[in-house]
Amino acid sequence: MSSRSFVAIIPMKPLRDVKTRLKGILTPTQRATLSVEMLKIVVSALKKVDLGAIWIIGGDNLIKTTALALEVDWYEDLSGNLNETLNNSFHMAFKSQLIPMYLPSDLPMLQSQDINGLIKTSRNGNIFTLSPAQRDGGTNAMVVPYNSSFSATLGYDSFLRHQKQARDLGLESRIYSSTGLSLDIDIREDLETFNHLKPGFVNAIIGDYKAPPFM
């Protein structure tokens, strides 16, 4: 079994470009604030787990400043394409003798036990492991075995694509599901779900939030 450490890889966009599907519901400042606060939640959960490193990739100067304040590594995104950025980060992890673990930055329910469960399911990084998003067939976490030739193809229905690619590569794969890893925030329904699970928390982050009526 591998004794290598993990690196958590969290890609970020510039804050002007975050949560665009919440336009008309949240102001640009609210969307940026929500994104930064969710990033802090994710990093806080990761720092409670014994990992080798935490990398935040991309974003802007405020994201860089936030990463440094959280005492994690920040790297510039040189590609501007999420999947290319992530795959470059996988190779960078391999060169550093680390096992890459992808996580998005918008998991407001994430806790350390979710990360530990993901690691345990992956047999400490030896088995390709996926966590599904709550909708759209997306992928909300991945553990990629050391020196695998696997390539991320995040987006709609990526969970099935990633499973198929693992089969094609002859990689044993497993699925780990938890509330903390499945619930992200992209659209109004996600925001309402989170507001229900943690009453008052959204208002504490972004001010007086009132959901618009459903059309």
PDB file of C-alpha atoms in Angstrom:
ATOM      1  CA  MET A   1       0.000   0.000   0.000  1.00  0.00           C
ATOM      2  CA  SER A   2       1.174   3.531  -0.744  1.00  0.00           C
ATOM      3  CA  SER A   3       2.576   5.594   2.099  1.00  0.00           C
ATOM      4  CA  ARG A   4       2.651   8.795   0.053  1.00  0.00           C
ATOM      5  CA  SER A   5       0.903  11.904   1.331  1.00  0.00           C
ATOM      6  CA  PHE A   6      -2.039  13.567  -0.371  1.00  0.00           C
ATOM      7  CA  VAL A   7      -2.332  17.016  -1.850  1.00  0.00           C
ATOM      8  CA  ALA A   8      -5.778  18.602  -1.987  1.00  0.00           C
ATOM      9  CA  ILE A   9      -6.174  20.594  -5.212  1.00  0.00           C
ATOM     10  CA  ILE A  10      -8.802  23.355  -5.278  1.00  0.00           C
ATOM     11  CA  PRO A  11      -9.202  25.257  -8.564  1.00  0.00           C
ATOM     12  CA  MET A  12     -10.562  28.813  -8.348  1.00  0.00           C
ATOM     13  CA  LYS A  13     -11.877  31.413 -10.766  1.00  0.00           C
ATOM     14  CA  PRO A  14     -11.312  35.162 -10.488  1.00  0.00           C
ATOM     15  CA  LEU A  15     -14.026  36.462  -8.176  1.00  0.00           C
ATOM     16  CA  ARG A  16     -15.591  38.542 -10.929  1.00  0.00           C
ATOM     17  CA  ASP A  17     -16.439  35.268 -12.693  1.00  0.00           C
ATOM     18  CA  VAL A  18     -17.771  33.175  -9.786  1.00  0.00           C
ATOM     19  CA  LYS A  19     -21.310  31.843  -9.369  1.00  0.00           C
ATOM     20  CA  THR A  20     -22.617  33.391 -12.577  1.00  0.00           C
ATOM     21  CA  ARG A  21     -25.780  31.265 -12.400  1.00  0.00           C
ATOM     22  CA  LEU A  22     -26.715  33.252  -9.285  1.00  0.00           C
ATOM     23  CA  LYS A  23     -26.746  36.545 -11.188  1.00  0.00           C
ATOM     24  CA  GLY A  24     -30.019  38.333 -10.554  1.00  0.00           C
ATOM     25  CA  ILE A  25     -30.298  36.610  -7.178  1.00  0.00           C
ATOM     26  CA  LEU A  26     -27.069  37.796  -5.567  1.00  0.00           C
ATOM     27  CA  THR A  27     -25.070  40.929  -6.272  1.00  0.00           C
ATOM     28  CA  PRO A  28     -21.507  40.592  -7.597  1.00  0.00           C
ATOM     29  CA  THR A  29     -20.191  41.428  -4.115  1.00  0.00           C
ATOM     30  CA  GLN A  30     -22.448  38.805  -2.524  1.00  0.00           C
ATOM     31  CA  ARG A  31     -21.356  36.166  -5.027  1.00  0.00           C
ATOM     32  CA  ALA A  32     -17.699  36.938  -4.392  1.00  0.00           C
ATOM     33  CA  THR A  33     -18.160  36.955  -0.613  1.00  0.00           C
ATOM     34  CA  LEU A  34     -20.050  33.650  -0.681  1.00  0.00           C
ATOM     35  CA  SER A  35     -17.301  32.065  -2.789  1.00  0.00           C
ATOM     36  CA  VAL A  36     -14.515  33.205  -0.468  1.00  0.00           C
ATOM     37  CA  GLU A  37     -16.377  32.013   2.634  1.00  0.00           C
ATOM     38  CA  MET A  38     -17.080  28.597   1.094  1.00  0.00           C
ATOM     39  CA  LEU A  39     -13.402  28.305   0.169  1.00  0.00           C
ATOM     40  CA  LYS A  40     -12.539  28.970   3.814  1.00  0.00           C
ATOM     41  CA  ILE A  41     -14.937  26.192   4.911  1.00  0.00           C
ATOM     42  CA  VAL A  42     -13.300  23.721   2.515  1.00  0.00           C
ATOM     43  CA  VAL A  43      -9.778  24.627   3.604  1.00  0.00           C
ATOM     44  CA  SER A  44     -10.760  24.474   7.275  1.00  0.00           C
ATOM     45  CA  ALA A  45     -12.067  20.916   6.832  1.00  0.00           C
ATOM     46  CA  LEU A  46      -8.935  19.883   4.929  1.00  0.00           C
ATOM     47  CA  LYS A  47      -6.586  21.307   7.563  1.00  0.00           C
ATOM     48  CA  LYS A  48      -8.107  18.979  10.157  1.00  0.00           C
ATOM     49  CA  VAL A  49      -6.900  15.983   8.112  1.00  0.00           C
ATOM     50  CA  ASP A  50      -3.301  14.776   7.886  1.00  0.00           C
ATOM     51  CA  LEU A  51      -2.462  15.766   4.305  1.00  0.00           C
ATOM     52  CA  GLY A  52       0.826  16.568   2.647  1.00  0.00           C
ATOM     53  CA  ALA A  53      -0.316  19.874   1.168  1.00  0.00           C
ATOM     54  CA  ILE A  54      -3.268  22.016   0.122  1.00  0.00           C
ATOM     55  CA  TRP A  55      -3.026  23.847  -3.194  1.00  0.00           C
ATOM     56  CA  ILE A  56      -5.357  26.601  -4.356  1.00  0.00           C
ATOM     57  CA  ILE A  57      -4.939  27.062  -8.097  1.00  0.00           C
ATOM     58  CA  GLY A  58      -5.948  30.290  -9.799  1.00  0.00           C
ATOM     59  CA  GLY A  59      -8.337  33.049  -8.886  1.00  0.00           C
ATOM     60  CA  ASP A  60      -7.189  36.624  -8.388  1.00  0.00           C
ATOM     61  CA  ASN A  61      -5.267  38.721  -5.887  1.00  0.00           C
ATOM     62  CA  LEU A  62      -7.954  38.362  -3.209  1.00  0.00           C
ATOM     63  CA  ILE A  63      -7.914  34.571  -3.612  1.00  0.00           C
ATOM     64  CA  LYS A  64      -4.114  34.627  -3.373  1.00  0.00           C
ATOM     65  CA  THR A  65      -4.299  36.780  -0.241  1.00  0.00           C
ATOM     66  CA  THR A  66      -6.927  34.450   1.236  1.00  0.00           C
ATOM     67  CA  ALA A  67      -4.769  31.392   0.522  1.00  0.00           C
ATOM     68  CA  LEU A  68      -1.767  32.969   2.201  1.00  0.00           C
ATOM     69  CA  ALA A  69      -3.880  33.995   5.216  1.00  0.00           C
ATOM     70  CA  LEU A  70      -5.102  30.395   5.480  1.00  0.00           C
ATOM     71  CA  GLU A  71      -1.464  29.242   5.306  1.00  0.00           C
ATOM     72  CA  VAL A  72      -1.915  27.065   2.225  1.00  0.00           C
ATOM     73  CA  ASP A  73      -0.120  27.152  -1.118  1.00  0.00           C
ATOM     74  CA  TRP A  74      -1.376  29.288  -3.984  1.00  0.00           C
ATOM     75  CA  TYR A  75      -0.396  28.830  -7.632  1.00  0.00           C
ATOM     76  CA  GLU A  76      -1.250  30.942 -10.639  1.00  0.00           C
ATOM     77  CA  ASP A  77      -3.565  29.350 -13.194  1.00  0.00           C
ATOM     78  CA  LEU A  78      -1.617  29.463 -16.452  1.00  0.00           C
ATOM     79  CA  SER A  79      -4.235  27.789 -18.657  1.00  0.00           C
ATOM     80  CA  GLY A  80      -7.621  29.349 -17.875  1.00  0.00           C
ATOM     81  CA  ASN A  81      -9.306  26.026 -18.603  1.00  0.00           C
ATOM     82  CA  LEU A  82     -10.568  24.064 -15.594  1.00  0.00           C
ATOM     83  CA  ASN A  83      -9.747  20.581 -16.843  1.00  0.00           C
ATOM     84  CA  GLU A  84      -6.368  21.558 -18.251  1.00  0.00           C
ATOM     85  CA  THR A  85      -5.539  23.297 -14.986  1.00  0.00           C
ATOM     86  CA  LEU A  86      -6.565  20.269 -12.971  1.00  0.00           C
ATOM     87  CA  ASN A  87      -4.648  17.803 -15.118  1.00  0.00           C
ATOM     88  CA  ASN A  88      -1.539  19.988 -14.966  1.00  0.00           C
ATOM     89  CA  SER A  89      -1.952  19.988 -11.180  1.00  0.00           C
ATOM     90  CA  PHE A  90      -2.151  16.188 -11.135  1.00  0.00           C
ATOM     91  CA  HIS A  91       1.203  16.008 -12.931  1.00  0.00           C
ATOM     92  CA  MET A  92       2.674  18.596 -10.582  1.00  0.00           C
ATOM     93  CA  ALA A  93       1.510  16.440  -7.655  1.00  0.00           C
ATOM     94  CA  PHE A  94       3.140  13.338  -9.134  1.00  0.00           C
ATOM     95  CA  LYS A  95       6.425  15.221  -9.555  1.00  0.00           C
ATOM     96  CA  SER A  96       6.204  16.138  -5.871  1.00  0.00           C
ATOM     97  CA  GLN A  97       5.592  12.489  -4.924  1.00  0.00           C
ATOM     98  CA  LEU A  98       2.044  13.339  -3.816  1.00  0.00           C
ATOM     99  CA  ILE A  99      -1.332  11.726  -4.473  1.00  0.00           C
ATOM    100  CA  PRO A 100      -3.759  14.289  -5.939  1.00  0.00           C
ATOM    101  CA  MET A 101      -7.197  14.806  -4.445  1.00  0.00           C
ATOM    102  CA  TYR A 102      -9.486  17.182  -6.349  1.00  0.00           C
ATOM    103  CA  LEU A 103     -12.098  19.175  -4.448  1.00  0.00           C
ATOM    104  CA  PRO A 104     -14.209  22.119  -5.621  1.00  0.00           C
ATOM    105  CA  SER A 105     -14.218  25.251  -3.512  1.00  0.00           C
ATOM    106  CA  ASP A 106     -18.008  25.440  -3.039  1.00  0.00           C
ATOM    107  CA  LEU A 107     -18.798  22.666  -0.540  1.00  0.00           C
ATOM    108  CA  PRO A 108     -20.397  24.545   2.373  1.00  0.00           C
ATOM    109  CA  MET A 109     -21.270  21.379   4.355  1.00  0.00           C
ATOM    110  CA  LEU A 110     -17.824  19.797   4.054  1.00  0.00           C
ATOM    111  CA  GLN A 111     -16.321  18.341   7.227  1.00  0.00           C
ATOM    112  CA  SER A 112     -13.113  16.497   8.016  1.00  0.00           C
ATOM    113  CA  GLN A 113     -14.939  13.151   8.241  1.00  0.00           C
ATOM    114  CA  ASP A 114     -15.931  13.526   4.584  1.00  0.00           C
ATOM    115  CA  ILE A 115     -12.264  13.815   3.631  1.00  0.00           C
ATOM    116  CA  ASN A 116     -11.272  10.908   5.850  1.00  0.00           C
ATOM    117  CA  GLY A 117     -14.032   8.790   4.320  1.00  0.00           C
ATOM    118  CA  LEU A 118     -12.805   9.613   0.827  1.00  0.00           C
ATOM    119  CA  ILE A 119      -9.232   8.666   1.749  1.00  0.00           C
ATOM    120  CA  LYS A 120     -10.321   5.436   3.430  1.00  0.00           C
ATOM    121  CA  THR A 121     -12.446   4.428   0.432  1.00  0.00           C
ATOM    122  CA  SER A 122      -9.462   5.034  -1.868  1.00  0.00           C
ATOM    123  CA  ARG A 123      -7.351   2.676   0.232  1.00  0.00           C
ATOM    124  CA  ASN A 124      -5.012   5.548   1.035  1.00  0.00           C
ATOM    125  CA  GLY A 125      -4.810   6.677  -2.569  1.00  0.00           C
ATOM    126  CA  ASN A 126      -4.315   3.310  -4.233  1.00  0.00           C
ATOM    127  CA  ILE A 127      -7.804   3.113  -5.774  1.00  0.00           C
ATOM    128  CA  PHE A 128      -9.363   5.724  -8.042  1.00  0.00           C
ATOM    129  CA  THR A 129     -12.266   7.165  -6.048  1.00  0.00           C
ATOM    130  CA  LEU A 130     -15.072   9.528  -7.044  1.00  0.00           C
ATOM    131  CA  SER A 131     -17.748  11.467  -5.195  1.00  0.00           C
ATOM    132  CA  PRO A 132     -20.882  12.466  -7.123  1.00  0.00           C
ATOM    133  CA  ALA A 133     -22.432  15.913  -7.096  1.00  0.00           C
ATOM    134  CA  GLN A 134     -26.061  16.126  -6.031  1.00  0.00           C
ATOM    135  CA  ARG A 135     -27.241  16.962  -9.554  1.00  0.00           C
ATOM    136  CA  ASP A 136     -26.159  17.392 -13.180  1.00  0.00           C
ATOM    137  CA  GLY A 137     -24.169  14.155 -12.995  1.00  0.00           C
ATOM    138  CA  GLY A 138     -21.122  16.121 -11.899  1.00  0.00           C
ATOM    139  CA  THR A 139     -18.055  15.080  -9.920  1.00  0.00           C
ATOM    140  CA  ASN A 140     -17.372  16.751  -6.570  1.00  0.00           C
ATOM    141  CA  ALA A 141     -14.227  14.908  -5.514  1.00  0.00           C
ATOM    142  CA  MET A 142     -11.589  12.627  -6.983  1.00  0.00           C
ATOM    143  CA  VAL A 143      -8.624  10.719  -5.663  1.00  0.00           C
ATOM    144  CA  VAL A 144      -6.271   9.845  -8.516  1.00  0.00           C
ATOM    145  CA  PRO A 145      -3.714   7.069  -7.901  1.00  0.00           C
ATOM    146  CA  TYR A 146      -0.065   8.056  -8.102  1.00  0.00           C
ATOM    147  CA  ASN A 147       1.288   8.336 -11.673  1.00  0.00           C
ATOM    148  CA  SER A 148      -2.054   7.400 -13.224  1.00  0.00           C
ATOM    149  CA  SER A 149      -2.678   8.560 -16.784  1.00  0.00           C
ATOM    150  CA  PHE A 150      -6.238   9.576 -15.855  1.00  0.00           C
ATOM    151  CA  SER A 151      -7.411  12.971 -17.147  1.00  0.00           C
ATOM    152  CA  ALA A 152     -10.201  15.012 -15.579  1.00  0.00           C
ATOM    153  CA  THR A 153     -13.151  15.997 -17.792  1.00  0.00           C
ATOM    154  CA  LEU A 154     -15.273  17.959 -15.349  1.00  0.00           C
ATOM    155  CA  GLY A 155     -18.657  19.256 -16.403  1.00  0.00           C
ATOM    156  CA  TYR A 156     -22.146  17.932 -17.039  1.00  0.00           C
ATOM    157  CA  ASP A 157     -22.306  14.120 -16.672  1.00  0.00           C
ATOM    158  CA  SER A 158     -18.615  13.987 -15.783  1.00  0.00           C
ATOM    159  CA  PHE A 159     -19.236  11.349 -13.113  1.00  0.00           C
ATOM    160  CA  LEU A 160     -20.148   8.749 -15.755  1.00  0.00           C
ATOM    161  CA  ARG A 161     -17.342   9.878 -18.062  1.00  0.00           C
ATOM    162  CA  HIS A 162     -14.822   9.534 -15.266  1.00  0.00           C
ATOM    163  CA  GLN A 163     -16.075   6.044 -14.403  1.00  0.00           C
ATOM    164  CA  LYS A 164     -15.836   4.975 -18.048  1.00  0.00           C
ATOM    165  CA  GLN A 165     -12.335   6.385 -18.418  1.00  0.00           C
ATOM    166  CA  ALA A 166     -11.223   4.516 -15.305  1.00  0.00           C
ATOM    167  CA  ARG A 167     -12.569   1.259 -16.780  1.00  0.00           C
ATOM    168  CA  ASP A 168     -10.865   1.963 -20.106  1.00  0.00           C
ATOM    169  CA  LEU A 169      -7.566   2.545 -18.279  1.00  0.00           C
ATOM    170  CA  GLY A 170      -7.982  -0.618 -16.241  1.00  0.00           C
ATOM    171  CA  LEU A 171      -8.206   1.331 -12.986  1.00  0.00           C
ATOM    172  CA  GLU A 172     -10.137  -0.146 -10.106  1.00  0.00           C
ATOM    173  CA  SER A 173     -12.614   2.502  -8.979  1.00  0.00           C
ATOM    174  CA  ARG A 174     -14.863   3.171  -6.021  1.00  0.00           C
ATOM    175  CA  ILE A 175     -17.568   5.658  -5.112  1.00  0.00           C
ATOM    176  CA  TYR A 176     -17.741   7.588  -1.870  1.00  0.00           C
ATOM    177  CA  SER A 177     -20.871   9.639  -1.165  1.00  0.00           C
ATOM    178  CA  SER A 178     -21.628  12.040   1.672  1.00  0.00           C
ATOM    179  CA  THR A 179     -23.708  15.160   2.199  1.00  0.00           C
ATOM    180  CA  GLY A 180     -20.605  17.258   2.669  1.00  0.00           C
ATOM    181  CA  LEU A 181     -19.180  16.197  -0.691  1.00  0.00           C
ATOM    182  CA  SER A 182     -22.433  16.196  -2.664  1.00  0.00           C
ATOM    183  CA  LEU A 183     -23.861  19.610  -1.786  1.00  0.00           C
ATOM    184  CA  ASP A 184     -22.346  22.456  -3.768  1.00  0.00           C
ATOM    185  CA  ILE A 185     -23.889  25.834  -4.525  1.00  0.00           C
ATOM    186  CA  ASP A 186     -24.386  26.828  -8.152  1.00  0.00           C
ATOM    187  CA  ILE A 187     -28.067  27.732  -8.567  1.00  0.00           C
ATOM    188  CA  ARG A 188     -30.930  29.143  -6.496  1.00  0.00           C
ATOM    189  CA  GLU A 189     -32.179  25.704  -5.448  1.00  0.00           C
ATOM    190  CA  ASP A 190     -28.743  24.883  -4.009  1.00  0.00           C
ATOM    191  CA  LEU A 191     -28.733  28.128  -2.072  1.00  0.00           C
ATOM    192  CA  GLU A 192     -32.180  27.377  -0.660  1.00  0.00           C
ATOM    193  CA  THR A 193     -31.149  23.842   0.309  1.00  0.00           C
ATOM    194  CA  PHE A 194     -28.137  25.143   2.194  1.00  0.00           C
ATOM    195  CA  ASN A 195     -30.179  27.913   3.804  1.00  0.00           C
ATOM    196  CA  HIS A 196     -32.592  25.243   5.054  1.00  0.00           C
ATOM    197  CA  LEU A 197     -29.837  22.973   6.376  1.00  0.00           C
ATOM    198  CA  LYS A 198     -28.053  25.825   8.149  1.00  0.00           C
ATOM    199  CA  PRO A 199     -30.708  28.465   8.897  1.00  0.00           C
ATOM    200  CA  GLY A 200     -29.271  31.960   9.048  1.00  0.00           C
ATOM    201  CA  PHE A 201     -25.850  30.965   7.780  1.00  0.00           C
ATOM    202  CA  VAL A 202     -26.251  32.491   4.315  1.00  0.00           C
ATOM    203  CA  ASN A 203     -27.453  35.767   5.831  1.00  0.00           C
ATOM    204  CA  ALA A 204     -24.461  35.772   8.148  1.00  0.00           C
ATOM    205  CA  ILE A 205     -22.173  35.565   5.109  1.00  0.00           C
ATOM    206  CA  ILE A 206     -23.808  37.836   2.553  1.00  0.00           C
ATOM    207  CA  GLY A 207     -26.232  39.989   4.510  1.00  0.00           C
ATOM    208  CA  ASP A 208     -30.011  40.131   4.230  1.00  0.00           C
ATOM    209  CA  TYR A 209     -30.686  37.384   1.706  1.00  0.00           C
ATOM    210  CA  LYS A 210     -34.303  36.777   0.710  1.00  0.00           C
ATOM    211  CA  ALA A 211     -35.003  34.170  -1.942  1.00  0.00           C
ATOM    212  CA  PRO A 212     -37.032  35.462  -4.902  1.00  0.00           C
ATOM    213  CA  PRO A 213     -40.295  33.647  -5.603  1.00  0.00           C
ATOM    214  CA  PHE A 214     -40.099  30.655  -7.945  1.00  0.00           C
ATOM    215  CA  MET A 215     -41.320  31.508 -11.444  1.00  0.00           C
TER     216      MET A 215
END
